[in-house]
PDB file of C-alpha atoms in Angstrom:
ATOM      1  CA  MET A   1      -1.980  17.065  -1.384  1.00 58.00           C
ATOM      2  CA  GLY A   2       1.383  18.324  -0.601  1.00 63.00           C
ATOM      3  CA  VAL A   3       2.298  21.739   0.637  1.00 70.00           C
ATOM      4  CA  LEU A   4       1.507  24.201  -2.037  1.00 68.00           C
ATOM      5  CA  ARG A   5       3.675  27.128  -2.612  1.00 68.00           C
ATOM      6  CA  LEU A   6       2.766  29.933  -5.068  1.00 73.00           C
ATOM      7  CA  GLY A   7       4.570  29.342  -8.451  1.00 68.00           C
ATOM      8  CA  TYR A   8       6.591  26.244  -7.088  1.00 71.00           C
ATOM      9  CA  GLY A   9       6.110  22.604  -7.936  1.00 75.00           C
ATOM     10  CA  SER A  10       4.440  20.517 -10.575  1.00 80.00           C
ATOM     11  CA  GLU A  11       1.361  19.964  -8.541  1.00 81.00           C
ATOM     12  CA  PHE A  12       0.878  23.854  -8.354  1.00 84.00           C
ATOM     13  CA  HIS A  13       1.247  24.055 -12.077  1.00 85.00           C
ATOM     14  CA  LEU A  14      -1.122  21.203 -12.865  1.00 87.00           C
ATOM     15  CA  LEU A  15      -3.763  22.936 -10.352  1.00 87.00           C
ATOM     16  CA  ARG A  16      -3.121  26.250 -12.064  1.00 89.00           C
ATOM     17  CA  TYR A  17      -3.830  24.758 -15.546  1.00 89.00           C
ATOM     18  CA  LEU A  18      -7.035  22.957 -14.303  1.00 92.00           C
ATOM     19  CA  GLY A  19      -8.215  26.098 -12.787  1.00 92.00           C
ATOM     20  CA  ASN A  20      -7.144  28.760 -15.108  1.00 92.00           C
ATOM     21  CA  HIS A  21      -6.199  27.118 -18.543  1.00 91.00           C
ATOM     22  CA  ARG A  22      -8.208  23.929 -18.742  1.00 93.00           C
ATOM     23  CA  GLY A  23      -8.778  24.520 -22.481  1.00 92.00           C
ATOM     24  CA  VAL A  24      -5.020  24.476 -23.052  1.00 90.00           C
ATOM     25  CA  LEU A  25      -4.480  21.372 -20.900  1.00 90.00           C
ATOM     26  CA  ASN A  26      -7.318  19.652 -22.645  1.00 91.00           C
ATOM     27  CA  ARG A  27      -6.093  20.477 -26.115  1.00 91.00           C
ATOM     28  CA  ALA A  28      -2.615  19.084 -25.226  1.00 90.00           C
ATOM     29  CA  ILE A  29      -3.956  15.771 -24.091  1.00 87.00           C
ATOM     30  CA  GLN A  30      -6.067  15.646 -27.184  1.00 88.00           C
ATOM     31  CA  THR A  31      -2.972  16.052 -29.305  1.00 89.00           C
ATOM     32  CA  LEU A  32      -1.524  13.004 -27.671  1.00 87.00           C
ATOM     33  CA  MET A  33      -4.930  11.138 -27.886  1.00 85.00           C
ATOM     34  CA  PRO A  34      -6.551  12.268 -30.936  1.00 85.00           C
ATOM     35  CA  ASP A  35      -9.677   9.879 -30.214  1.00 84.00           C
ATOM     36  CA  VAL A  36     -10.476  11.926 -27.084  1.00 86.00           C
ATOM     37  CA  LYS A  37     -13.109  14.509 -27.788  1.00 85.00           C
ATOM     38  CA  ARG A  38     -14.082  15.908 -24.382  1.00 88.00           C
ATOM     39  CA  ILE A  39     -12.516  15.565 -21.037  1.00 91.00           C
ATOM     40  CA  GLU A  40     -14.520  15.996 -17.794  1.00 91.00           C
ATOM     41  CA  TRP A  41     -12.236  16.623 -14.652  1.00 93.00           C
ATOM     42  CA  LEU A  42     -13.528  15.479 -11.234  1.00 93.00           C
ATOM     43  CA  ASP A  43     -13.561  17.796  -8.347  1.00 93.00           C
ATOM     44  CA  PHE A  44     -11.368  16.933  -5.337  1.00 88.00           C
ATOM     45  CA  PRO A  45     -12.963  15.340  -2.507  1.00 90.00           C
ATOM     46  CA  PHE A  46     -13.481  17.642   0.569  1.00 92.00           C
ATOM     47  CA  ALA A  47     -11.463  16.938   3.667  1.00 89.00           C
ATOM     48  CA  PRO A  48     -12.219  19.728   6.281  1.00 86.00           C
ATOM     49  CA  LYS A  49      -9.370  18.608   8.674  1.00 87.00           C
ATOM     50  CA  ALA A  50      -6.663  18.975   5.992  1.00 81.00           C
ATOM     51  CA  GLU A  51      -4.585  22.140   5.513  1.00 79.00           C
ATOM     52  CA  HIS A  52      -6.425  23.280   2.164  1.00 77.00           C
ATOM     53  CA  GLY A  53      -9.725  21.700   3.038  1.00 85.00           C
ATOM     54  CA  ASP A  54      -9.297  19.281   0.143  1.00 86.00           C
ATOM     55  CA  ARG A  55      -7.564  16.043  -0.439  1.00 88.00           C
ATOM     56  CA  GLU A  56      -6.333  14.036  -3.589  1.00 89.00           C
ATOM     57  CA  PHE A  57      -8.191  10.781  -4.889  1.00 90.00           C
ATOM     58  CA  LYS A  58      -6.237   7.622  -3.738  1.00 89.00           C
ATOM     59  CA  GLY A  59      -6.205   4.379  -5.992  1.00 88.00           C
ATOM     60  CA  VAL A  60      -9.478   3.858  -7.934  1.00 89.00           C
ATOM     61  CA  GLU A  61     -11.784   5.601  -5.473  1.00 90.00           C
ATOM     62  CA  PHE A  62     -13.290   7.862  -7.849  1.00 90.00           C
ATOM     63  CA  LEU A  63     -14.945   4.758  -9.760  1.00 89.00           C
ATOM     64  CA  PRO A  64     -18.444   3.827  -8.700  1.00 89.00           C
ATOM     65  CA  GLU A  65     -18.594   1.221  -6.069  1.00 90.00           C
ATOM     66  CA  ASP A  66     -20.052  -1.457  -8.262  1.00 91.00           C
ATOM     67  CA  ASP A  67     -17.479  -0.906 -11.064  1.00 87.00           C
ATOM     68  CA  PRO A  68     -15.577  -4.075 -11.785  1.00 88.00           C
ATOM     69  CA  VAL A  69     -12.200  -2.188 -11.985  1.00 85.00           C
ATOM     70  CA  ARG A  70     -12.595  -1.809  -8.236  1.00 85.00           C
ATOM     71  CA  LYS A  71     -12.133  -5.660  -7.594  1.00 84.00           C
ATOM     72  CA  ALA A  72      -9.438  -5.998 -10.478  1.00 85.00           C
ATOM     73  CA  TRP A  73      -7.626  -3.115  -8.507  1.00 83.00           C
ATOM     74  CA  SER A  74      -7.899  -4.711  -5.042  1.00 80.00           C
ATOM     75  CA  ASN A  75      -6.347  -7.915  -6.720  1.00 79.00           C
ATOM     76  CA  PHE A  76      -3.515  -5.938  -8.392  1.00 77.00           C
ATOM     77  CA  TRP A  77      -2.834  -3.696  -5.395  1.00 76.00           C
ATOM     78  CA  PRO A  78      -3.518  -5.409  -2.165  1.00 67.00           C
ATOM     79  CA  ALA A  79      -3.018  -4.034   1.128  1.00 67.00           C
ATOM     80  CA  GLY A  80       0.698  -4.725   2.394  1.00 56.00           C
ATOM     81  CA  HIS A  81       1.889  -5.267  -1.135  1.00 55.00           C
ATOM     82  CA  ALA A  82       5.658  -5.241  -1.079  1.00 54.00           C
ATOM     83  CA  TRP A  83       6.021  -2.289  -3.395  1.00 55.00           C
ATOM     84  CA  GLY A  84       2.928  -0.694  -2.660  1.00 52.00           C
ATOM     85  CA  LYS A  85       3.168  -1.033   1.085  1.00 59.00           C
ATOM     86  CA  GLY A  86      -0.782  -1.092   1.045  1.00 68.00           C
ATOM     87  CA  ASN A  87      -0.746   2.747   0.017  1.00 78.00           C
ATOM     88  CA  PRO A  88      -2.423   3.295  -3.257  1.00 82.00           C
ATOM     89  CA  PRO A  89      -1.062   6.137  -5.495  1.00 84.00           C
ATOM     90  CA  ASN A  90      -2.596   9.464  -4.777  1.00 86.00           C
ATOM     91  CA  TRP A  91      -3.709  11.540  -7.993  1.00 89.00           C
ATOM     92  CA  ASP A  92      -3.268  15.270  -8.613  1.00 88.00           C
ATOM     93  CA  ALA A  93      -6.079  15.187 -11.077  1.00 90.00           C
ATOM     94  CA  VAL A  94      -8.606  12.816 -12.482  1.00 91.00           C
ATOM     95  CA  GLY A  95     -10.482  13.124 -15.699  1.00 89.00           C
ATOM     96  CA  HIS A  96     -12.845  10.786 -17.615  1.00 87.00           C
ATOM     97  CA  THR A  97     -13.952  10.615 -21.219  1.00 84.00           C
ATOM     98  CA  LEU A  98     -16.058   8.152 -23.061  1.00 72.00           C
ATOM     99  CA  GLY A  99     -14.978   4.775 -21.260  1.00 59.00           C
ATOM    100  CA  ARG A 100     -11.549   6.137 -20.068  1.00 64.00           C
ATOM    101  CA  VAL A 101     -10.298   7.342 -16.768  1.00 63.00           C
ATOM    102  CA  LEU A 102      -7.484   9.731 -17.060  1.00 62.00           C
ATOM    103  CA  SER A 103      -5.243   9.768 -13.999  1.00 63.00           C
ATOM    104  CA  TRP A 104      -2.443  12.089 -13.411  1.00 59.00           C
ATOM    105  CA  SER A 105       0.232  12.385 -10.751  1.00 58.00           C
ATOM    106  CA  SER A 106       2.112  15.434 -11.489  1.00 52.00           C
ATOM    107  CA  ARG A 107       5.086  14.183  -9.825  1.00 47.00           C
ATOM    108  CA  LEU A 108       5.517  11.552 -12.574  1.00 37.00           C
ATOM    109  CA  SER A 109       6.690  12.275 -16.031  1.00 35.00           C
ATOM    110  CA  PRO A 110       5.236  11.115 -18.419  1.00 34.00           C
ATOM    111  CA  PRO A 111       1.901  11.041 -16.718  1.00 39.00           C
ATOM    112  CA  ASP A 112       0.339   7.792 -15.612  1.00 39.00           C
ATOM    113  CA  ILE A 113      -2.796   7.491 -18.037  1.00 35.00           C
ATOM    114  CA  HIS A 114      -4.946   4.431 -17.291  1.00 36.00           C
ATOM    115  CA  ARG A 115      -7.993   3.305 -19.412  1.00 36.00           C
ATOM    116  CA  LYS A 116     -10.837   2.045 -17.554  1.00 31.00           C
ATOM    117  CA  THR A 117     -11.389  -1.057 -19.713  1.00 26.00           C
ATOM    118  CA  SER A 118      -7.856  -1.797 -20.912  1.00 35.00           C
ATOM    119  CA  ALA A 119      -4.150  -0.697 -21.055  1.00 40.00           C
ATOM    120  CA  LEU A 120      -3.130   2.071 -23.530  1.00 40.00           C
ATOM    121  CA  SER A 121      -2.287   0.967 -26.965  1.00 48.00           C
ATOM    122  CA  ASP A 122       1.379   0.812 -27.974  1.00 51.00           C
ATOM    123  CA  VAL A 123       0.826   3.975 -30.194  1.00 48.00           C
ATOM    124  CA  GLU A 124      -0.610   5.945 -27.237  1.00 46.00           C
ATOM    125  CA  ASN A 125       2.189   4.997 -25.079  1.00 45.00           C
ATOM    126  CA  GLN A 126       4.821   5.836 -27.723  1.00 49.00           C
ATOM    127  CA  ARG A 127       3.074   9.388 -27.995  1.00 47.00           C
ATOM    128  CA  LEU A 128       3.542   9.782 -24.297  1.00 43.00           C
ATOM    129  CA  ASN A 129       6.955   8.943 -24.207  1.00 45.00           C
ATOM    130  CA  GLU A 130       8.111  11.141 -27.031  1.00 45.00           C
TER     131      GLU A 130
END
C-alpha cells in the first residue's frame, strides 16, 4: 500500500468505494460483465509492521496453496524475470465470483481483470476498453 492521503489518488478512491459504496462498485463491474451475479471482496492481509497495519496481495498469493494457477503463475512470472524483476504485481483489491478471480490495481486503466481459468473473452476485453 502506498501512502494514503485523504481524497487523493486512485487507491484512496478504490478503497473508499470498497468501504462505503461497495454496491455501486459491484453494479459497475456487473454492467461490464453481465454474467457476474455476486462479487465477494477479500480482506487485505495484516502487516503489523506496515504504516497502515495492512498490505496488498501480491501475485496470486490469494489463491489456495494447491490451486493449479499458482504453478502456471510461477512459470509465467519467474523470479528475476526481465520485465518483472521477480516482483509480482500488487493488487489494490481482489474479489472472486463463481470460478473467476477479479484483481484490480487502481494505478492501471482499465483495471486488470484475470479469470482464474482462462483469459477474458474478446467481448469482455472490448467492454473494459470502451
